[in-house]
CSV table of C-alpha atoms in Angstrom, one decimal:
chain,number,residue,atom,x,y,z
A,1,MET,CA,2.3,-20.3,-28.8
A,2,ALA,CA,0.9,-22.7,-31.1
A,3,ASP,CA,0.7,-20.3,-34.0
A,4,ARG,CA,3.9,-18.8,-34.7
A,5,LYS,CA,2.4,-17.0,-37.2
A,6,ASN,CA,1.7,-13.5,-35.0
A,7,ASN,CA,2.9,-9.9,-34.6
A,8,VAL,CA,3.7,-9.9,-31.0
A,9,GLY,CA,7.3,-9.3,-31.6
A,10,PHE,CA,6.7,-6.2,-34.0
A,11,LEU,CA,3.8,-5.0,-31.6
A,12,ARG,CA,6.7,-5.2,-28.8
A,13,LEU,CA,9.2,-2.7,-30.6
A,14,VAL,CA,6.3,-0.3,-31.6
A,15,LEU,CA,5.1,-0.3,-27.8
A,16,ALA,CA,8.6,0.4,-26.8
A,17,CYS,CA,9.6,3.3,-29.4
A,18,ALA,CA,6.3,4.6,-27.7
A,19,VAL,CA,7.1,4.7,-24.5
A,20,ILE,CA,10.3,7.0,-26.1
A,21,VAL,CA,8.2,9.4,-28.2
A,22,GLY,CA,5.9,9.5,-25.4
A,23,HIS,CA,8.3,10.3,-22.8
A,24,ALA,CA,10.3,13.0,-25.1
A,25,PRO,CA,7.6,16.2,-24.4
A,26,GLU,CA,7.6,15.8,-20.6
A,27,MET,CA,11.7,15.0,-20.3
A,28,ILE,CA,12.1,18.5,-22.2
A,29,ASP,CA,8.8,20.2,-20.5
A,30,GLY,CA,8.6,18.3,-16.9
A,31,ASN,CA,5.2,17.8,-17.9
A,32,VAL,CA,2.8,16.8,-20.4
A,33,SER,CA,1.0,19.4,-21.8
A,34,ARG,CA,2.7,18.4,-25.2
A,35,GLU,CA,2.3,14.6,-24.4
A,36,PRO,CA,0.5,13.2,-27.5
A,37,LEU,CA,-1.7,11.7,-25.8
A,38,ALA,CA,-2.3,13.4,-22.8
A,39,THR,CA,-3.2,16.1,-25.2
A,40,LEU,CA,-6.1,13.9,-26.8
A,41,THR,CA,-7.8,12.4,-23.3
A,42,SER,CA,-6.3,14.7,-20.5
A,43,VAL,CA,-6.0,11.3,-18.3
A,44,LEU,CA,-3.9,8.9,-20.3
A,45,THR,CA,-0.4,9.3,-21.9
A,46,LEU,CA,1.7,7.6,-24.6
A,47,GLY,CA,4.0,6.4,-22.8
A,48,SER,CA,1.6,4.7,-20.2
A,49,VAL,CA,-0.7,3.2,-22.2
A,50,ALA,CA,2.5,1.5,-24.1
A,51,VAL,CA,3.6,0.0,-20.9
A,52,ASP,CA,0.6,-1.6,-20.4
A,53,GLY,CA,0.7,-3.0,-23.6
A,54,PHE,CA,3.9,-4.3,-22.4
A,55,PHE,CA,2.7,-6.6,-19.2
A,56,LEU,CA,-0.7,-7.2,-21.1
A,57,LEU,CA,1.5,-9.3,-23.7
A,58,SER,CA,4.1,-10.0,-21.1
A,59,GLY,CA,0.9,-11.8,-18.7
A,60,TYR,CA,0.2,-14.0,-22.0
A,61,LEU,CA,3.5,-15.3,-22.7
A,62,ILE,CA,5.1,-15.6,-19.6
A,63,THR,CA,1.7,-17.5,-18.8
A,64,ALA,CA,2.4,-19.7,-21.6
A,65,SER,CA,5.6,-20.4,-20.7
A,66,MET,CA,4.9,-21.4,-17.2
A,67,THR,CA,2.3,-24.0,-18.6
A,68,ARG,CA,4.4,-25.5,-20.5
A,69,SER,CA,7.8,-25.4,-18.5
A,70,THR,CA,8.9,-27.2,-14.7
A,71,PRO,CA,9.0,-24.7,-12.4
A,72,LEU,CA,12.0,-24.7,-12.0
A,73,ARG,CA,13.1,-24.5,-15.6
A,74,TYR,CA,11.0,-21.2,-15.9
A,75,LEU,CA,12.3,-19.8,-13.1
A,76,SER,CA,15.5,-20.0,-15.0
A,77,ARG,CA,14.4,-18.4,-17.9
A,78,ARG,CA,12.8,-15.8,-16.7
A,79,VAL,CA,16.1,-14.5,-14.7
A,80,MET,CA,18.3,-15.0,-17.8
A,81,ARG,CA,15.7,-13.0,-19.9
A,82,ILE,CA,15.4,-10.0,-17.5
A,83,TYR,CA,19.2,-9.3,-15.8
A,84,PRO,CA,21.6,-10.1,-18.3
A,85,ALA,CA,20.8,-7.2,-20.1
A,86,PHE,CA,19.4,-5.2,-17.2
A,87,ILE,CA,22.9,-5.8,-15.8
A,88,VAL,CA,24.6,-4.3,-18.3
A,89,ALA,CA,22.2,-1.5,-19.3
A,90,SER,CA,22.4,-0.2,-15.3
A,91,LEU,CA,26.5,-0.3,-15.3
A,92,ILE,CA,26.5,0.9,-18.4
A,93,SER,CA,24.5,4.1,-17.7
A,94,ILE,CA,26.4,4.7,-14.3
A,95,PHE,CA,29.4,3.6,-14.9
A,96,ILE,CA,29.7,5.0,-18.8
A,97,LEU,CA,27.2,7.7,-19.6
A,98,GLY,CA,27.9,8.9,-15.7
A,99,PRO,CA,31.2,10.3,-16.0
A,100,LEU,CA,30.0,11.9,-19.4
A,101,VAL,CA,27.5,13.7,-18.0
A,102,GLY,CA,29.7,15.0,-15.0
A,103,ALA,CA,28.1,12.5,-12.0
A,104,GLN,CA,30.4,11.5,-8.8
A,105,VAL,CA,30.3,7.6,-9.2
A,106,SER,CA,33.8,7.0,-7.4
A,107,GLY,CA,33.0,4.2,-5.1
A,108,ALA,CA,29.6,3.7,-6.5
A,109,LEU,CA,30.0,-0.2,-7.2
A,110,PRO,CA,28.6,-1.9,-3.6
A,111,LYS,CA,25.6,-0.1,-4.4
A,112,ALA,CA,25.2,-0.2,-8.0
A,113,ILE,CA,24.9,-4.2,-7.5
A,114,ALA,CA,22.5,-4.4,-4.3
A,115,LYS,CA,20.0,-1.7,-7.0
A,116,ILE,CA,20.4,-4.3,-9.5
A,117,ALA,CA,19.9,-7.3,-7.2
A,118,PHE,CA,16.6,-5.7,-6.8
A,119,LEU,CA,15.9,-4.4,-11.0
A,120,ARG,CA,15.8,-1.1,-9.5
A,121,GLN,CA,16.8,2.2,-11.8
A,122,PRO,CA,20.3,3.7,-11.1
A,123,ASP,CA,20.5,6.0,-8.0
A,124,TYR,CA,20.9,9.9,-8.7
A,125,TYR,CA,25.1,10.6,-8.3
A,126,ILE,CA,26.3,14.5,-7.5
A,127,GLY,CA,27.2,16.8,-10.4
A,128,GLN,CA,25.4,14.6,-13.3
A,129,PHE,CA,23.1,16.2,-15.9
A,130,PRO,CA,24.3,20.0,-15.1
A,131,GLY,CA,21.9,22.3,-15.7
A,132,LEU,CA,19.7,19.4,-17.0
A,133,LYS,CA,16.7,21.2,-15.3
A,134,HIS,CA,13.8,18.0,-15.7
A,135,TYR,CA,14.4,14.9,-15.1
A,136,PRO,CA,18.1,14.5,-14.4
A,137,LEU,CA,18.2,10.4,-13.9
A,138,LEU,CA,20.7,8.3,-15.5
A,139,ASN,CA,17.7,5.6,-16.5
A,140,GLY,CA,14.4,6.9,-15.4
A,141,ALA,CA,12.4,4.4,-17.3
A,142,MET,CA,14.2,1.1,-15.4
A,143,TRP,CA,11.6,1.3,-12.7
A,144,THR,CA,8.4,-1.0,-14.5
A,145,ILE,CA,11.4,-3.8,-14.5
A,146,ALA,CA,11.2,-4.4,-11.2
A,147,TYR,CA,7.2,-4.6,-11.6
A,148,GLU,CA,7.5,-7.4,-14.4
A,149,PHE,CA,9.5,-9.6,-12.4
A,150,ARG,CA,7.3,-9.8,-9.6
A,151,CYS,CA,5.0,-10.4,-12.0
A,152,TYR,CA,7.0,-13.3,-13.2
A,153,LEU,CA,7.0,-14.8,-9.3
A,154,LEU,CA,3.2,-14.3,-9.1
A,155,VAL,CA,2.6,-16.1,-12.3
A,156,PHE,CA,5.5,-18.4,-10.6
A,157,ALA,CA,3.7,-19.1,-6.8
A,158,LEU,CA,-0.3,-19.4,-8.8
A,159,GLY,CA,1.4,-22.4,-10.9
A,160,ILE,CA,2.9,-24.2,-7.8
A,161,CYS,CA,-0.9,-23.7,-6.5
A,162,GLY,CA,-2.8,-24.8,-10.1
A,163,VAL,CA,-4.5,-21.6,-10.2
A,164,LEU,CA,-3.7,-21.7,-13.8
A,165,ARG,CA,-5.2,-25.0,-14.7
A,166,LYS,CA,-8.5,-23.5,-13.0
A,167,PRO,CA,-9.8,-20.3,-15.3
A,168,GLY,CA,-12.3,-19.9,-12.8
A,169,MET,CA,-10.3,-19.2,-10.2
A,170,MET,CA,-7.8,-17.3,-12.0
A,171,MET,CA,-10.7,-14.8,-13.9
A,172,ALA,CA,-11.9,-14.4,-9.8
A,173,ILE,CA,-8.7,-13.6,-9.5
A,174,THR,CA,-8.2,-10.9,-12.6
A,175,LEU,CA,-11.4,-9.1,-11.5
A,176,VAL,CA,-10.7,-9.0,-8.2
A,177,VAL,CA,-7.5,-7.1,-8.5
A,178,LEU,CA,-9.1,-5.0,-11.8
A,179,GLY,CA,-11.2,-3.9,-9.1
A,180,LEU,CA,-8.7,-2.5,-7.3
A,181,PHE,CA,-7.3,-0.6,-9.9
A,182,ALA,CA,-10.8,0.9,-10.6
A,183,ALA,CA,-11.0,1.3,-6.5
A,184,LEU,CA,-7.9,4.2,-6.7
A,185,GLY,CA,-10.3,6.5,-8.7
A,186,ILE,CA,-11.7,6.9,-5.1
A,187,LYS,CA,-9.6,9.1,-3.5
A,188,PRO,CA,-9.7,8.0,0.2
A,189,PHE,CA,-9.0,4.8,-1.0
A,190,ALA,CA,-5.8,6.2,-3.4
A,191,THR,CA,-4.8,8.1,0.0
A,192,SER,CA,-5.0,5.6,2.3
A,193,LEU,CA,-2.9,3.6,-0.2
A,194,ALA,CA,-0.5,5.7,-0.5
A,195,GLU,CA,0.1,6.4,2.7
A,196,TRP,CA,0.2,3.0,3.3
A,197,GLY,CA,3.0,2.0,0.9
A,198,ASP,CA,5.3,5.3,1.9
A,199,HIS,CA,7.2,2.5,3.8
A,200,GLY,CA,10.8,1.6,3.3
A,201,ALA,CA,10.4,-2.1,3.4
A,202,ILE,CA,7.3,-1.9,1.4
A,203,LYS,CA,8.8,0.1,-1.4
A,204,LEU,CA,11.7,-2.3,-1.4
A,205,LEU,CA,9.6,-5.8,-1.2
A,206,ILE,CA,6.7,-4.3,-3.9
A,207,GLY,CA,7.3,-1.1,-4.8
A,208,ASP,CA,4.7,1.6,-5.2
A,209,PRO,CA,1.7,0.1,-4.2
A,210,THR,CA,-0.6,1.9,-7.1
A,211,GLN,CA,1.6,0.7,-9.6
A,212,VAL,CA,1.6,-2.9,-8.5
A,213,ILE,CA,-2.1,-2.8,-8.6
A,214,ARG,CA,-2.0,-0.7,-12.6
A,215,LEU,CA,0.6,-3.2,-13.5
A,216,THR,CA,-0.1,-6.5,-12.1
A,217,SER,CA,-4.0,-6.1,-13.4
A,218,ALA,CA,-2.8,-5.4,-17.1
A,219,PHE,CA,-0.2,-8.7,-16.7
A,220,LEU,CA,-3.0,-10.9,-15.1
A,221,VAL,CA,-5.9,-9.8,-18.3
A,222,GLY,CA,-2.8,-11.3,-20.1
A,223,SER,CA,-2.5,-14.1,-18.3
A,224,CYS,CA,-6.4,-14.6,-18.2
A,225,LEU,CA,-6.4,-15.3,-21.4
A,226,TRP,CA,-4.4,-17.9,-22.2
A,227,VAL,CA,-5.5,-19.3,-19.2
A,228,ARG,CA,-9.1,-18.8,-20.2
A,229,GLY,CA,-8.4,-19.8,-24.1
A,230,ASP,CA,-6.5,-23.5,-22.9
A,231,GLY,CA,-4.1,-22.3,-24.7
A,232,ARG,CA,-5.4,-21.4,-28.0
A,233,THR,CA,-4.5,-18.5,-30.1
A,234,PRO,CA,-7.3,-15.4,-28.8
A,235,GLN,CA,-10.2,-16.2,-31.5
A,236,ILE,CA,-11.0,-12.3,-31.8
A,237,SER,CA,-12.6,-11.1,-34.9
A,238,GLY,CA,-11.8,-8.4,-36.6
A,239,ASN,CA,-15.7,-6.6,-35.8
A,240,VAL,CA,-15.7,-7.4,-32.3
A,241,ALA,CA,-11.9,-5.6,-31.8
A,242,ALA,CA,-13.5,-2.5,-34.0
A,243,ILE,CA,-16.5,-2.6,-30.8
A,244,SER,CA,-14.8,-2.4,-28.0
A,245,ALA,CA,-12.1,-0.3,-29.1
A,246,MET,CA,-15.0,2.1,-30.0
A,247,ALA,CA,-16.4,1.8,-26.1
A,248,MET,CA,-12.7,2.2,-25.1
A,249,VAL,CA,-13.1,5.6,-26.5
A,250,VAL,CA,-16.3,6.5,-25.3
A,251,THR,CA,-15.4,5.3,-21.5
A,252,ILE,CA,-12.2,7.8,-22.0
A,253,VAL,CA,-14.0,10.8,-23.1
A,254,ALA,CA,-17.5,9.7,-20.7
A,255,VAL,CA,-15.7,8.7,-17.9
A,256,PRO,CA,-11.4,10.1,-17.7
A,257,VAL,CA,-11.4,8.6,-14.4
A,258,MET,CA,-12.0,4.9,-15.9
A,259,GLY,CA,-10.1,5.6,-18.7
A,260,GLU,CA,-6.8,3.3,-17.6
A,261,VAL,CA,-9.4,0.5,-16.8
A,262,ALA,CA,-10.8,0.8,-20.2
A,263,VAL,CA,-7.9,0.3,-21.9
A,264,LEU,CA,-7.0,-3.1,-19.7
A,265,THR,CA,-9.9,-4.3,-20.8
A,266,LEU,CA,-11.7,-2.9,-23.8
A,267,GLY,CA,-8.0,-1.9,-25.3
A,268,ALA,CA,-6.6,-5.5,-24.4
A,269,VAL,CA,-9.1,-7.3,-27.4
A,270,GLY,CA,-7.7,-4.8,-30.2
A,271,LEU,CA,-4.5,-4.8,-28.6
A,272,PHE,CA,-4.8,-9.6,-28.8
A,273,TRP,CA,-7.0,-9.0,-32.5
A,274,ALA,CA,-3.5,-7.2,-33.5
A,275,SER,CA,-1.4,-9.5,-32.1
A,276,PHE,CA,-2.6,-12.9,-33.2
A,277,ARG,CA,-5.4,-11.9,-35.7
A,278,ALA,CA,-4.5,-9.3,-37.8
A,279,ASN,CA,-3.2,-9.7,-41.2
A,280,LEU,CA,0.0,-7.0,-41.1
A,281,GLY,CA,1.7,-8.6,-44.1
A,282,VAL,CA,5.9,-7.9,-44.3
A,283,LEU,CA,5.5,-5.7,-40.9
A,284,GLN,CA,5.0,-9.3,-39.2
A,285,THR,CA,8.3,-10.0,-39.7
A,286,ILE,CA,9.9,-7.0,-38.3
A,287,ASN,CA,11.1,-8.1,-34.7
A,288,ASP,CA,9.7,-12.2,-35.5
A,289,ARG,CA,13.6,-14.2,-35.2
A,290,TRP,CA,14.5,-12.3,-32.6
A,291,ASP,CA,13.6,-9.8,-29.7
A,292,ILE,CA,15.1,-6.1,-29.6
A,293,SER,CA,11.8,-4.5,-27.8
A,294,TYR,CA,13.4,-5.4,-24.5
A,295,GLY,CA,16.9,-3.5,-25.3
A,296,THR,CA,15.4,-1.0,-26.7
A,297,TYR,CA,13.0,-0.1,-23.7
A,298,LEU,CA,16.6,0.0,-21.8
A,299,TYR,CA,18.5,2.0,-23.5
A,300,GLY,CA,15.9,4.5,-24.8
A,301,TRP,CA,16.1,6.9,-21.7
A,302,PRO,CA,19.8,7.0,-21.4
A,303,ILE,CA,20.2,8.1,-25.1
A,304,ALA,CA,17.2,10.2,-24.7
A,305,THR,CA,19.0,12.5,-21.6
A,306,TYR,CA,22.0,12.7,-23.1
A,307,ILE,CA,21.0,13.8,-26.2
A,308,ARG,CA,19.1,17.1,-24.4
A,309,TRP,CA,21.7,17.7,-22.0
A,310,ALA,CA,24.0,17.9,-24.8
A,311,TYR,CA,21.6,20.1,-26.9
A,312,PRO,CA,19.4,22.0,-24.4
A,313,SER,CA,17.2,24.1,-26.7
A,314,ILE,CA,16.1,20.6,-28.9
A,315,ASP,CA,12.3,20.2,-29.1
A,316,PRO,CA,10.7,17.4,-28.4
A,317,TRP,CA,10.1,15.7,-31.8
A,318,THR,CA,13.6,16.3,-33.0
A,319,LEU,CA,14.8,14.3,-29.3
A,320,ALA,CA,12.1,12.0,-30.5
A,321,ALA,CA,13.3,11.3,-33.7
A,322,SER,CA,16.7,11.0,-32.7
A,323,THR,CA,16.2,8.6,-29.7
A,324,VAL,CA,14.4,6.3,-31.4
A,325,PRO,CA,16.4,4.7,-34.1
A,326,LEU,CA,20.3,5.0,-32.1
A,327,ALA,CA,17.8,3.2,-29.2
A,328,LEU,CA,17.2,0.9,-32.0
A,329,ILE,CA,20.4,0.3,-32.3
A,330,ALA,CA,21.4,-0.5,-29.2
A,331,GLY,CA,18.6,-3.0,-28.7
A,332,ALA,CA,19.6,-4.8,-31.2
A,333,VAL,CA,23.3,-4.6,-30.0
A,334,SER,CA,21.9,-5.7,-26.6
A,335,TRP,CA,20.2,-8.6,-28.4
A,336,HIS,CA,23.1,-10.3,-30.4
A,337,LEU,CA,25.7,-9.5,-27.7
A,338,ILE,CA,23.6,-9.9,-24.5
A,339,GLU,CA,20.7,-11.1,-24.5
A,340,ALA,CA,20.5,-14.2,-27.1
A,341,PRO,CA,23.6,-15.7,-25.8
A,342,THR,CA,22.4,-16.0,-22.2
A,343,LYS,CA,18.3,-16.2,-22.3
A,344,ASP,CA,18.8,-19.9,-22.7
A,345,ILE,CA,21.3,-20.7,-20.3
A,346,ARG,CA,20.2,-23.3,-17.2
A,347,LEU,CA,20.3,-21.7,-13.8
A,348,PHE,CA,19.1,-24.9,-10.9
A,349,ARG,CA,20.2,-27.5,-13.7
A,350,ARG,CA,20.7,-29.9,-11.4
A,351,LEU,CA,17.6,-28.9,-9.5
A,352,THR,CA,15.7,-29.6,-12.6
A,353,SER,CA,17.3,-32.6,-13.3
A,354,TRP,CA,16.2,-33.8,-9.5
A,355,GLN,CA,12.3,-32.2,-10.0
A,356,ARG,CA,12.6,-34.2,-13.6
A,357,GLN,CA,13.4,-37.7,-12.0
A,358,SER,CA,10.9,-37.0,-8.7
A,359,LEU,CA,8.3,-36.9,-11.1
A,360,VAL,CA,9.0,-40.0,-13.2
A,361,GLY,CA,9.5,-41.6,-10.0
């Protein structure tokens, strides 16, 4: 960023913790009847809105990275930012947590490697979490990472094609994808899309089409803000952010089916104001020099699932309160031992050198 004094690190950590808090009641009940935001809106959950926030911020930050790097350097950074921590978290979930909770993981490594290559969450193994009624998954939150990495590849393609230098075209693409997301509220369209996406090859390559549209919409809104702003810090006033927040609430209440569209558009205004314009004082220093939010997100689910398996009578809020600090510790360990040492490793070093020589020539 041109202005390094921002609240992005703190807010990303808040979003990671919000996912954990939002998941806790659903993991115990098997539904969202006690989920904080669902009880208020009936259409949104804290976890889904937090993930949307992650993708909005990532769209902005990752597009900035692409416009400031050579394509291969960008790709190297993205691979090394996502894969090392994901690999370690997957292996820990399968081969350490798995046996602890009864999973029969003998001979699981070859398939696990294939899953990791495609950034897929661990399989369900016979015997894991005996007696656990809802979501007996080793790491059920990992599913979003593949969608984020595909968004990285989308930005790579847009950069190669020169679209990131064309604000009008970028805006048009963003509006089209947002329009598709809004159209998911039309039942025939949503049904047809689900049927089309219910094929193995499609699921492997792009995942769930509904989630592709939703998360790509969020990512592109952030990306578009960077491109339209030509790399300048978003100049959003507190008054504009407040008005947008009120408009978002009105939309959620008046037209619930458009609730998440309102979050991705009107809510984005408030998020970017909070990220770059709000004065949060000492809170700005939290998660500023490093970023433990990724590791916190990766380990939140397995920690929570183990706790609720070990203590079957635990209530959602005790589960959340127990999980968050442990996930923060796991996130810090992941950052210092895995992410920080690997994030600047350069892949494609020779190709990058050749590319630079070609550009000079």
